[in-house]
């Protein structure tokens, strides 16, 4: 069973709806969390009718001053239960019953403006105050945790990244890692003007991980948006999902590796030594070796 999380950057475009249908057809998620819809409920209802879901909860976009900003929705199937606890223009919080276990799901769309990002961290703290300890927090946080989660543009302030770290720590959450391409957002420019960042991620508590120790998270291809979707699967994978060809495992980044100083050094050395896409591959190769040594 799985969940798809996607900042669609406006779903009013027919091509974006087509892309969403394709993701749903290929991945068959039990529920879908969509951010930045830029639509009101009546408009989302017409899209919902085209999809194979039974229920939907909508947070309408902001239409003040003639523009359209934000907006979220959560859609789920008949064999899946979701009970809403709270929502706002930046989150949907509820209890999930997947037929076997009960846990908490929180979808987050972080404030994009620099001077407002502290509100995202406050939101995490407020949600943690009422938490079921077994909870999963997914979405676009509009911030990175580490400097290597960005290429191009200006370097990110250590203080800003530390604010994100502190918010996660205070909420008893941890970055649950990923498989696939390292970055989830791009500014769409080419050459030296291109910027890419890992803004979308999946966080969870230790108690949630203990519920589903075989979970896996994958960054899907980016189609019709500046963000790529994230697929979270919390039941054991079949053999063909675990491998790409005989004996070849997926490359997976584990945030806990960074607690080891040697891993951090490997990341910095690989990045500074190679740069660009070659540097990214070197990081993947070397950090995978580092992660294996920690497990051993």
PDB file of C-alpha atoms in Angstrom:
ATOM      1  CA  UNK A   1       0.000   0.000   0.000  1.00  0.00           C
ATOM      2  CA  UNK A   2       1.334   3.428  -0.872  1.00  0.00           C
ATOM      3  CA  UNK A   3       0.840   7.186  -0.857  1.00  0.00           C
ATOM      4  CA  UNK A   4       1.731   9.681  -3.586  1.00  0.00           C
ATOM      5  CA  UNK A   5       2.753  13.210  -2.554  1.00  0.00           C
ATOM      6  CA  UNK A   6       3.154  15.886  -5.245  1.00  0.00           C
ATOM      7  CA  UNK A   7       3.498  19.657  -5.505  1.00  0.00           C
ATOM      8  CA  UNK A   8       1.818  19.927  -8.907  1.00  0.00           C
ATOM      9  CA  UNK A   9       2.503  23.685  -9.321  1.00  0.00           C
ATOM     10  CA  UNK A  10      -1.107  24.271 -10.419  1.00  0.00           C
ATOM     11  CA  UNK A  11      -3.356  21.459 -11.566  1.00  0.00           C
ATOM     12  CA  UNK A  12      -5.587  23.536 -13.839  1.00  0.00           C
ATOM     13  CA  UNK A  13      -3.437  22.595 -16.830  1.00  0.00           C
ATOM     14  CA  UNK A  14      -4.849  19.538 -18.720  1.00  0.00           C
ATOM     15  CA  UNK A  15      -1.293  18.234 -19.155  1.00  0.00           C
ATOM     16  CA  UNK A  16      -0.857  18.223 -15.375  1.00  0.00           C
ATOM     17  CA  UNK A  17      -4.094  16.271 -14.929  1.00  0.00           C
ATOM     18  CA  UNK A  18      -2.860  13.791 -17.527  1.00  0.00           C
ATOM     19  CA  UNK A  19       0.425  13.447 -15.634  1.00  0.00           C
ATOM     20  CA  UNK A  20      -1.451  12.839 -12.375  1.00  0.00           C
ATOM     21  CA  UNK A  21      -3.568  10.147 -14.027  1.00  0.00           C
ATOM     22  CA  UNK A  22      -0.398   8.499 -15.292  1.00  0.00           C
ATOM     23  CA  UNK A  23       1.229   8.499 -11.860  1.00  0.00           C
ATOM     24  CA  UNK A  24      -1.927   6.994 -10.341  1.00  0.00           C
ATOM     25  CA  UNK A  25      -2.242   4.339 -13.054  1.00  0.00           C
ATOM     26  CA  UNK A  26       1.385   3.257 -12.762  1.00  0.00           C
ATOM     27  CA  UNK A  27       1.764   3.423  -8.965  1.00  0.00           C
ATOM     28  CA  UNK A  28      -1.792   2.622  -7.777  1.00  0.00           C
ATOM     29  CA  UNK A  29      -1.545   4.610  -4.508  1.00  0.00           C
ATOM     30  CA  UNK A  30      -4.148   4.179  -1.761  1.00  0.00           C
ATOM     31  CA  UNK A  31      -4.207   7.933  -1.270  1.00  0.00           C
ATOM     32  CA  UNK A  32      -2.767  11.031  -2.930  1.00  0.00           C
ATOM     33  CA  UNK A  33      -1.687  14.305  -1.336  1.00  0.00           C
ATOM     34  CA  UNK A  34      -1.530  17.223  -3.785  1.00  0.00           C
ATOM     35  CA  UNK A  35      -0.073  20.659  -2.997  1.00  0.00           C
ATOM     36  CA  UNK A  36      -0.255  24.020  -4.764  1.00  0.00           C
ATOM     37  CA  UNK A  37      -3.402  23.084  -6.688  1.00  0.00           C
ATOM     38  CA  UNK A  38      -4.288  26.764  -7.282  1.00  0.00           C
ATOM     39  CA  UNK A  39      -7.951  25.691  -7.454  1.00  0.00           C
ATOM     40  CA  UNK A  40     -11.127  26.019  -5.391  1.00  0.00           C
ATOM     41  CA  UNK A  41     -13.260  23.019  -4.423  1.00  0.00           C
ATOM     42  CA  UNK A  42     -15.721  23.224  -7.346  1.00  0.00           C
ATOM     43  CA  UNK A  43     -12.827  23.104  -9.815  1.00  0.00           C
ATOM     44  CA  UNK A  44     -11.159  20.219  -7.996  1.00  0.00           C
ATOM     45  CA  UNK A  45     -14.444  18.304  -7.958  1.00  0.00           C
ATOM     46  CA  UNK A  46     -14.410  18.109 -11.759  1.00  0.00           C
ATOM     47  CA  UNK A  47     -10.867  16.673 -11.696  1.00  0.00           C
ATOM     48  CA  UNK A  48     -11.746  14.289  -8.872  1.00  0.00           C
ATOM     49  CA  UNK A  49     -14.516  12.789 -11.014  1.00  0.00           C
ATOM     50  CA  UNK A  50     -11.870  11.705 -13.543  1.00  0.00           C
ATOM     51  CA  UNK A  51      -9.868   9.758 -10.962  1.00  0.00           C
ATOM     52  CA  UNK A  52     -10.480   6.404  -9.272  1.00  0.00           C
ATOM     53  CA  UNK A  53     -10.877   7.658  -5.720  1.00  0.00           C
ATOM     54  CA  UNK A  54     -13.910   7.564  -3.448  1.00  0.00           C
ATOM     55  CA  UNK A  55     -13.341  10.567  -1.172  1.00  0.00           C
ATOM     56  CA  UNK A  56     -11.492  13.875  -1.159  1.00  0.00           C
ATOM     57  CA  UNK A  57     -10.685  16.596   1.356  1.00  0.00           C
ATOM     58  CA  UNK A  58      -9.924  20.023  -0.095  1.00  0.00           C
ATOM     59  CA  UNK A  59      -8.140  23.087   1.242  1.00  0.00           C
ATOM     60  CA  UNK A  60      -8.982  25.780  -1.301  1.00  0.00           C
ATOM     61  CA  UNK A  61      -6.362  28.062  -2.800  1.00  0.00           C
ATOM     62  CA  UNK A  62      -6.045  31.692  -1.735  1.00  0.00           C
ATOM     63  CA  UNK A  63      -7.800  33.916  -4.295  1.00  0.00           C
ATOM     64  CA  UNK A  64      -7.163  37.240  -2.544  1.00  0.00           C
ATOM     65  CA  UNK A  65      -6.054  40.201  -4.665  1.00  0.00           C
ATOM     66  CA  UNK A  66      -7.060  38.448  -7.865  1.00  0.00           C
ATOM     67  CA  UNK A  67      -4.299  35.823  -7.729  1.00  0.00           C
ATOM     68  CA  UNK A  68      -4.224  32.134  -6.929  1.00  0.00           C
ATOM     69  CA  UNK A  69      -1.796  30.764  -4.376  1.00  0.00           C
ATOM     70  CA  UNK A  70      -1.478  27.441  -2.579  1.00  0.00           C
ATOM     71  CA  UNK A  71      -4.343  25.011  -2.232  1.00  0.00           C
ATOM     72  CA  UNK A  72      -4.181  21.319  -1.238  1.00  0.00           C
ATOM     73  CA  UNK A  73      -6.244  18.174  -1.473  1.00  0.00           C
ATOM     74  CA  UNK A  74      -6.124  14.623  -0.174  1.00  0.00           C
ATOM     75  CA  UNK A  75      -7.854  11.824  -2.114  1.00  0.00           C
ATOM     76  CA  UNK A  76      -8.293   8.235  -0.963  1.00  0.00           C
ATOM     77  CA  UNK A  77      -9.844   4.927  -2.047  1.00  0.00           C
ATOM     78  CA  UNK A  78     -12.676   2.797  -0.633  1.00  0.00           C
ATOM     79  CA  UNK A  79     -10.355   0.314   1.061  1.00  0.00           C
ATOM     80  CA  UNK A  80      -8.641   3.100   2.984  1.00  0.00           C
ATOM     81  CA  UNK A  81      -9.958   5.221   5.874  1.00  0.00           C
ATOM     82  CA  UNK A  82      -8.894   8.770   6.684  1.00  0.00           C
ATOM     83  CA  UNK A  83     -10.326  10.783   9.606  1.00  0.00           C
ATOM     84  CA  UNK A  84      -9.521  14.506   9.553  1.00  0.00           C
ATOM     85  CA  UNK A  85      -8.093  16.052  12.717  1.00  0.00           C
ATOM     86  CA  UNK A  86      -7.237  19.547  11.510  1.00  0.00           C
ATOM     87  CA  UNK A  87      -6.266  21.537   8.421  1.00  0.00           C
ATOM     88  CA  UNK A  88      -5.056  24.975   7.359  1.00  0.00           C
ATOM     89  CA  UNK A  89      -3.688  26.632   4.241  1.00  0.00           C
ATOM     90  CA  UNK A  90      -0.419  24.761   4.895  1.00  0.00           C
ATOM     91  CA  UNK A  91      -1.361  21.343   6.300  1.00  0.00           C
ATOM     92  CA  UNK A  92      -3.808  18.448   6.379  1.00  0.00           C
ATOM     93  CA  UNK A  93      -3.661  16.288   9.511  1.00  0.00           C
ATOM     94  CA  UNK A  94      -5.596  13.083  10.102  1.00  0.00           C
ATOM     95  CA  UNK A  95      -5.690   9.477  11.264  1.00  0.00           C
ATOM     96  CA  UNK A  96      -5.127   6.679   8.743  1.00  0.00           C
ATOM     97  CA  UNK A  97      -6.601   3.177   8.930  1.00  0.00           C
ATOM     98  CA  UNK A  98      -5.050   1.104   6.134  1.00  0.00           C
ATOM     99  CA  UNK A  99      -6.979  -2.029   7.089  1.00  0.00           C
ATOM    100  CA  UNK A 100      -4.224  -3.453   9.278  1.00  0.00           C
ATOM    101  CA  UNK A 101      -2.767  -0.641  11.362  1.00  0.00           C
ATOM    102  CA  UNK A 102      -3.764   2.844  12.519  1.00  0.00           C
ATOM    103  CA  UNK A 103      -1.403   5.795  12.419  1.00  0.00           C
ATOM    104  CA  UNK A 104      -1.244   9.528  11.793  1.00  0.00           C
ATOM    105  CA  UNK A 105      -0.640  11.259   8.481  1.00  0.00           C
ATOM    106  CA  UNK A 106       0.312  14.936   8.106  1.00  0.00           C
ATOM    107  CA  UNK A 107       0.693  16.574   4.709  1.00  0.00           C
ATOM    108  CA  UNK A 108       2.638  19.858   4.746  1.00  0.00           C
ATOM    109  CA  UNK A 109       3.095  22.683   2.249  1.00  0.00           C
ATOM    110  CA  UNK A 110       5.786  24.938   3.734  1.00  0.00           C
ATOM    111  CA  UNK A 111       5.762  28.709   3.475  1.00  0.00           C
ATOM    112  CA  UNK A 112       7.896  29.619   0.418  1.00  0.00           C
ATOM    113  CA  UNK A 113       8.815  33.200   1.405  1.00  0.00           C
ATOM    114  CA  UNK A 114      12.050  33.552   3.321  1.00  0.00           C
ATOM    115  CA  UNK A 115      10.661  35.740   6.102  1.00  0.00           C
ATOM    116  CA  UNK A 116       7.741  33.346   6.677  1.00  0.00           C
ATOM    117  CA  UNK A 117       9.548  30.015   6.897  1.00  0.00           C
ATOM    118  CA  UNK A 118       9.614  30.114  10.681  1.00  0.00           C
ATOM    119  CA  UNK A 119       5.853  29.495  10.461  1.00  0.00           C
ATOM    120  CA  UNK A 120       6.519  26.067   8.919  1.00  0.00           C
ATOM    121  CA  UNK A 121       8.675  25.130  11.905  1.00  0.00           C
ATOM    122  CA  UNK A 122       6.065  26.472  14.322  1.00  0.00           C
ATOM    123  CA  UNK A 123       3.448  24.365  12.521  1.00  0.00           C
ATOM    124  CA  UNK A 124       5.530  21.217  13.050  1.00  0.00           C
ATOM    125  CA  UNK A 125       5.933  22.009  16.736  1.00  0.00           C
ATOM    126  CA  UNK A 126       2.211  22.692  17.178  1.00  0.00           C
ATOM    127  CA  UNK A 127       1.301  19.438  15.411  1.00  0.00           C
ATOM    128  CA  UNK A 128       3.776  17.507  17.551  1.00  0.00           C
ATOM    129  CA  UNK A 129       2.111  18.786  20.728  1.00  0.00           C
ATOM    130  CA  UNK A 130      -0.975  16.721  19.908  1.00  0.00           C
ATOM    131  CA  UNK A 131       0.751  13.881  18.177  1.00  0.00           C
ATOM    132  CA  UNK A 132      -0.011  10.234  17.929  1.00  0.00           C
ATOM    133  CA  UNK A 133       3.562   8.953  18.242  1.00  0.00           C
ATOM    134  CA  UNK A 134       3.157   6.802  15.122  1.00  0.00           C
ATOM    135  CA  UNK A 135       3.062   9.494  12.487  1.00  0.00           C
ATOM    136  CA  UNK A 136       4.279  10.242   8.989  1.00  0.00           C
ATOM    137  CA  UNK A 137       4.832  13.802   7.755  1.00  0.00           C
ATOM    138  CA  UNK A 138       5.103  14.335   3.985  1.00  0.00           C
ATOM    139  CA  UNK A 139       5.245  17.298   1.621  1.00  0.00           C
ATOM    140  CA  UNK A 140       7.109  20.284   0.233  1.00  0.00           C
ATOM    141  CA  UNK A 141       8.905  21.968   3.132  1.00  0.00           C
ATOM    142  CA  UNK A 142      10.496  24.661   0.926  1.00  0.00           C
ATOM    143  CA  UNK A 143      13.835  24.173   2.677  1.00  0.00           C
ATOM    144  CA  UNK A 144      16.866  21.897   2.562  1.00  0.00           C
ATOM    145  CA  UNK A 145      18.575  20.129   5.459  1.00  0.00           C
ATOM    146  CA  UNK A 146      22.116  19.925   4.066  1.00  0.00           C
ATOM    147  CA  UNK A 147      24.166  22.031   1.662  1.00  0.00           C
ATOM    148  CA  UNK A 148      24.600  19.100  -0.762  1.00  0.00           C
ATOM    149  CA  UNK A 149      20.807  19.005  -1.220  1.00  0.00           C
ATOM    150  CA  UNK A 150      21.201  21.968  -3.579  1.00  0.00           C
ATOM    151  CA  UNK A 151      23.148  22.637  -6.776  1.00  0.00           C
ATOM    152  CA  UNK A 152      23.365  26.026  -8.468  1.00  0.00           C
ATOM    153  CA  UNK A 153      22.550  29.468  -7.129  1.00  0.00           C
ATOM    154  CA  UNK A 154      23.740  30.926  -3.847  1.00  0.00           C
ATOM    155  CA  UNK A 155      24.861  28.735  -0.969  1.00  0.00           C
ATOM    156  CA  UNK A 156      22.196  28.157   1.662  1.00  0.00           C
ATOM    157  CA  UNK A 157      22.781  29.689   5.077  1.00  0.00           C
ATOM    158  CA  UNK A 158      23.847  27.205   7.750  1.00  0.00           C
ATOM    159  CA  UNK A 159      21.552  28.992  10.201  1.00  0.00           C
ATOM    160  CA  UNK A 160      18.502  28.476   7.953  1.00  0.00           C
ATOM    161  CA  UNK A 161      19.223  24.780   7.549  1.00  0.00           C
ATOM    162  CA  UNK A 162      19.778  24.465  11.286  1.00  0.00           C
ATOM    163  CA  UNK A 163      16.305  25.932  11.884  1.00  0.00           C
ATOM    164  CA  UNK A 164      14.876  23.046   9.842  1.00  0.00           C
ATOM    165  CA  UNK A 165      16.981  20.519  11.765  1.00  0.00           C
ATOM    166  CA  UNK A 166      15.771  21.934  15.075  1.00  0.00           C
ATOM    167  CA  UNK A 167      12.122  21.839  14.001  1.00  0.00           C
ATOM    168  CA  UNK A 168      12.386  18.174  13.015  1.00  0.00           C
ATOM    169  CA  UNK A 169      14.238  17.299  16.198  1.00  0.00           C
ATOM    170  CA  UNK A 170      11.688  19.049  18.422  1.00  0.00           C
ATOM    171  CA  UNK A 171       8.849  17.222  16.649  1.00  0.00           C
ATOM    172  CA  UNK A 172      10.580  13.828  17.201  1.00  0.00           C
ATOM    173  CA  UNK A 173      10.759  13.295  13.436  1.00  0.00           C
ATOM    174  CA  UNK A 174      13.557  12.064  11.196  1.00  0.00           C
ATOM    175  CA  UNK A 175      14.216  12.223   7.464  1.00  0.00           C
ATOM    176  CA  UNK A 176      13.329   8.748   6.159  1.00  0.00           C
ATOM    177  CA  UNK A 177      15.591   8.812   3.096  1.00  0.00           C
ATOM    178  CA  UNK A 178      14.772   8.101  -0.552  1.00  0.00           C
ATOM    179  CA  UNK A 179      15.553   6.170  -3.716  1.00  0.00           C
ATOM    180  CA  UNK A 180      16.030   7.849  -7.075  1.00  0.00           C
ATOM    181  CA  UNK A 181      17.272  11.226  -8.260  1.00  0.00           C
ATOM    182  CA  UNK A 182      18.687  13.418  -5.501  1.00  0.00           C
ATOM    183  CA  UNK A 183      16.708  16.612  -6.137  1.00  0.00           C
ATOM    184  CA  UNK A 184      12.935  17.138  -6.159  1.00  0.00           C
ATOM    185  CA  UNK A 185      12.680  20.707  -7.507  1.00  0.00           C
ATOM    186  CA  UNK A 186      14.248  22.645 -10.364  1.00  0.00           C
ATOM    187  CA  UNK A 187      13.910  26.241 -11.516  1.00  0.00           C
ATOM    188  CA  UNK A 188      13.695  25.018 -15.108  1.00  0.00           C
ATOM    189  CA  UNK A 189      16.682  27.026 -16.317  1.00  0.00           C
ATOM    190  CA  UNK A 190      19.616  25.611 -18.249  1.00  0.00           C
ATOM    191  CA  UNK A 191      23.383  25.723 -17.885  1.00  0.00           C
ATOM    192  CA  UNK A 192      24.854  27.910 -15.173  1.00  0.00           C
ATOM    193  CA  UNK A 193      21.409  29.332 -14.325  1.00  0.00           C
ATOM    194  CA  UNK A 194      19.984  25.950 -13.344  1.00  0.00           C
ATOM    195  CA  UNK A 195      19.135  25.435  -9.673  1.00  0.00           C
ATOM    196  CA  UNK A 196      17.980  22.142  -8.163  1.00  0.00           C
ATOM    197  CA  UNK A 197      17.052  21.379  -4.567  1.00  0.00           C
ATOM    198  CA  UNK A 198      15.589  18.627  -2.430  1.00  0.00           C
ATOM    199  CA  UNK A 199      12.580  20.510  -1.073  1.00  0.00           C
ATOM    200  CA  UNK A 200      10.129  17.589  -0.900  1.00  0.00           C
ATOM    201  CA  UNK A 201      10.652  14.810   1.600  1.00  0.00           C
ATOM    202  CA  UNK A 202       9.127  12.274   3.948  1.00  0.00           C
ATOM    203  CA  UNK A 203       9.620  12.531   7.707  1.00  0.00           C
ATOM    204  CA  UNK A 204       8.537  10.024  10.307  1.00  0.00           C
ATOM    205  CA  UNK A 205       8.812   9.054  13.943  1.00  0.00           C
ATOM    206  CA  UNK A 206      10.707   6.010  15.151  1.00  0.00           C
ATOM    207  CA  UNK A 207       7.368   4.515  16.207  1.00  0.00           C
ATOM    208  CA  UNK A 208       6.036   4.755  12.637  1.00  0.00           C
ATOM    209  CA  UNK A 209       9.194   3.136  11.249  1.00  0.00           C
ATOM    210  CA  UNK A 210       8.780   0.299  13.749  1.00  0.00           C
ATOM    211  CA  UNK A 211       5.258  -0.233  12.382  1.00  0.00           C
ATOM    212  CA  UNK A 212       6.574  -0.555   8.828  1.00  0.00           C
ATOM    213  CA  UNK A 213      10.286  -1.469   8.878  1.00  0.00           C
ATOM    214  CA  UNK A 214      10.107  -2.499   5.200  1.00  0.00           C
ATOM    215  CA  UNK A 215       8.973   0.976   4.030  1.00  0.00           C
ATOM    216  CA  UNK A 216      10.583   2.579   1.020  1.00  0.00           C
ATOM    217  CA  UNK A 217      10.395   6.046  -0.512  1.00  0.00           C
ATOM    218  CA  UNK A 218      11.061   6.885  -4.139  1.00  0.00           C
ATOM    219  CA  UNK A 219      11.452  10.118  -6.098  1.00  0.00           C
ATOM    220  CA  UNK A 220       9.461   9.685  -9.312  1.00  0.00           C
ATOM    221  CA  UNK A 221      10.221  11.377 -12.666  1.00  0.00           C
ATOM    222  CA  UNK A 222       9.301  15.054 -12.896  1.00  0.00           C
ATOM    223  CA  UNK A 223       6.412  15.603 -15.353  1.00  0.00           C
ATOM    224  CA  UNK A 224       4.424  18.798 -15.951  1.00  0.00           C
ATOM    225  CA  UNK A 225       5.640  20.499 -12.762  1.00  0.00           C
ATOM    226  CA  UNK A 226       8.811  21.955 -11.305  1.00  0.00           C
ATOM    227  CA  UNK A 227       8.571  19.342  -8.531  1.00  0.00           C
ATOM    228  CA  UNK A 228       8.817  15.566  -8.773  1.00  0.00           C
ATOM    229  CA  UNK A 229       6.327  13.387  -6.865  1.00  0.00           C
ATOM    230  CA  UNK A 230       7.310  11.216  -3.919  1.00  0.00           C
ATOM    231  CA  UNK A 231       5.960   7.675  -3.573  1.00  0.00           C
ATOM    232  CA  UNK A 232       5.836   6.220  -0.058  1.00  0.00           C
ATOM    233  CA  UNK A 233       5.230   2.470   0.163  1.00  0.00           C
ATOM    234  CA  UNK A 234       4.932   1.009   3.644  1.00  0.00           C
ATOM    235  CA  UNK A 235       4.535  -2.693   2.961  1.00  0.00           C
ATOM    236  CA  UNK A 236       7.239  -5.180   2.018  1.00  0.00           C
ATOM    237  CA  UNK A 237       8.461  -4.899  -1.552  1.00  0.00           C
ATOM    238  CA  UNK A 238       8.402  -7.728  -4.030  1.00  0.00           C
ATOM    239  CA  UNK A 239      11.753  -8.852  -5.417  1.00  0.00           C
ATOM    240  CA  UNK A 240      11.377  -6.930  -8.689  1.00  0.00           C
ATOM    241  CA  UNK A 241      10.840  -3.692  -6.769  1.00  0.00           C
ATOM    242  CA  UNK A 242      13.921  -4.300  -4.643  1.00  0.00           C
ATOM    243  CA  UNK A 243      16.276  -4.752  -7.559  1.00  0.00           C
ATOM    244  CA  UNK A 244      17.100  -3.255 -10.917  1.00  0.00           C
ATOM    245  CA  UNK A 245      18.364  -6.254 -12.807  1.00  0.00           C
ATOM    246  CA  UNK A 246      19.945  -9.296 -11.235  1.00  0.00           C
ATOM    247  CA  UNK A 247      21.651  -8.560  -7.947  1.00  0.00           C
ATOM    248  CA  UNK A 248      21.657  -4.778  -8.380  1.00  0.00           C
ATOM    249  CA  UNK A 249      20.137  -2.818  -5.508  1.00  0.00           C
ATOM    250  CA  UNK A 250      18.589   0.641  -5.679  1.00  0.00           C
ATOM    251  CA  UNK A 251      20.761   3.498  -4.453  1.00  0.00           C
ATOM    252  CA  UNK A 252      19.179   4.828  -1.284  1.00  0.00           C
ATOM    253  CA  UNK A 253      20.142   7.828   0.824  1.00  0.00           C
ATOM    254  CA  UNK A 254      19.752   7.364   4.583  1.00  0.00           C
ATOM    255  CA  UNK A 255      19.832  10.522   6.686  1.00  0.00           C
ATOM    256  CA  UNK A 256      21.229   8.645   9.696  1.00  0.00           C
ATOM    257  CA  UNK A 257      24.500   8.141   7.785  1.00  0.00           C
ATOM    258  CA  UNK A 258      25.242  11.812   8.307  1.00  0.00           C
ATOM    259  CA  UNK A 259      25.675  11.217  12.032  1.00  0.00           C
ATOM    260  CA  UNK A 260      29.004   9.641  11.088  1.00  0.00           C
ATOM    261  CA  UNK A 261      31.710  12.262  10.385  1.00  0.00           C
ATOM    262  CA  UNK A 262      33.360  10.129   7.699  1.00  0.00           C
ATOM    263  CA  UNK A 263      30.151  10.137   5.656  1.00  0.00           C
ATOM    264  CA  UNK A 264      29.937  13.913   5.810  1.00  0.00           C
ATOM    265  CA  UNK A 265      33.563  14.144   4.640  1.00  0.00           C
ATOM    266  CA  UNK A 266      32.857  11.772   1.739  1.00  0.00           C
ATOM    267  CA  UNK A 267      29.924  13.918   0.611  1.00  0.00           C
ATOM    268  CA  UNK A 268      31.967  17.117   0.708  1.00  0.00           C
ATOM    269  CA  UNK A 269      34.980  15.563  -1.055  1.00  0.00           C
ATOM    270  CA  UNK A 270      32.872  13.968  -3.790  1.00  0.00           C
ATOM    271  CA  UNK A 271      30.982  17.175  -4.388  1.00  0.00           C
ATOM    272  CA  UNK A 272      34.016  19.452  -4.495  1.00  0.00           C
ATOM    273  CA  UNK A 273      36.067  17.001  -6.523  1.00  0.00           C
ATOM    274  CA  UNK A 274      33.639  16.202  -9.337  1.00  0.00           C
ATOM    275  CA  UNK A 275      30.832  18.747  -9.519  1.00  0.00           C
ATOM    276  CA  UNK A 276      27.663  18.586 -11.604  1.00  0.00           C
ATOM    277  CA  UNK A 277      26.047  15.267 -12.482  1.00  0.00           C
ATOM    278  CA  UNK A 278      29.365  13.417 -12.135  1.00  0.00           C
ATOM    279  CA  UNK A 279      29.647  14.712  -8.571  1.00  0.00           C
ATOM    280  CA  UNK A 280      26.123  13.589  -7.804  1.00  0.00           C
ATOM    281  CA  UNK A 281      26.897  10.047  -8.970  1.00  0.00           C
ATOM    282  CA  UNK A 282      30.111  10.002  -6.964  1.00  0.00           C
ATOM    283  CA  UNK A 283      28.183  11.029  -3.863  1.00  0.00           C
ATOM    284  CA  UNK A 284      25.636   8.271  -4.473  1.00  0.00           C
ATOM    285  CA  UNK A 285      28.337   5.641  -4.964  1.00  0.00           C
ATOM    286  CA  UNK A 286      30.504   6.678  -2.041  1.00  0.00           C
ATOM    287  CA  UNK A 287      27.747   7.328   0.475  1.00  0.00           C
ATOM    288  CA  UNK A 288      26.202   3.942  -0.367  1.00  0.00           C
ATOM    289  CA  UNK A 289      29.518   2.319   0.564  1.00  0.00           C
ATOM    290  CA  UNK A 290      29.661   4.425   3.688  1.00  0.00           C
ATOM    291  CA  UNK A 291      26.121   3.457   4.661  1.00  0.00           C
ATOM    292  CA  UNK A 292      26.903  -0.228   4.185  1.00  0.00           C
ATOM    293  CA  UNK A 293      29.932   0.062   6.451  1.00  0.00           C
ATOM    294  CA  UNK A 294      27.780   1.646   9.164  1.00  0.00           C
ATOM    295  CA  UNK A 295      25.241  -1.169   8.892  1.00  0.00           C
ATOM    296  CA  UNK A 296      28.041  -3.746   9.083  1.00  0.00           C
TER     297      UNK A 296
END
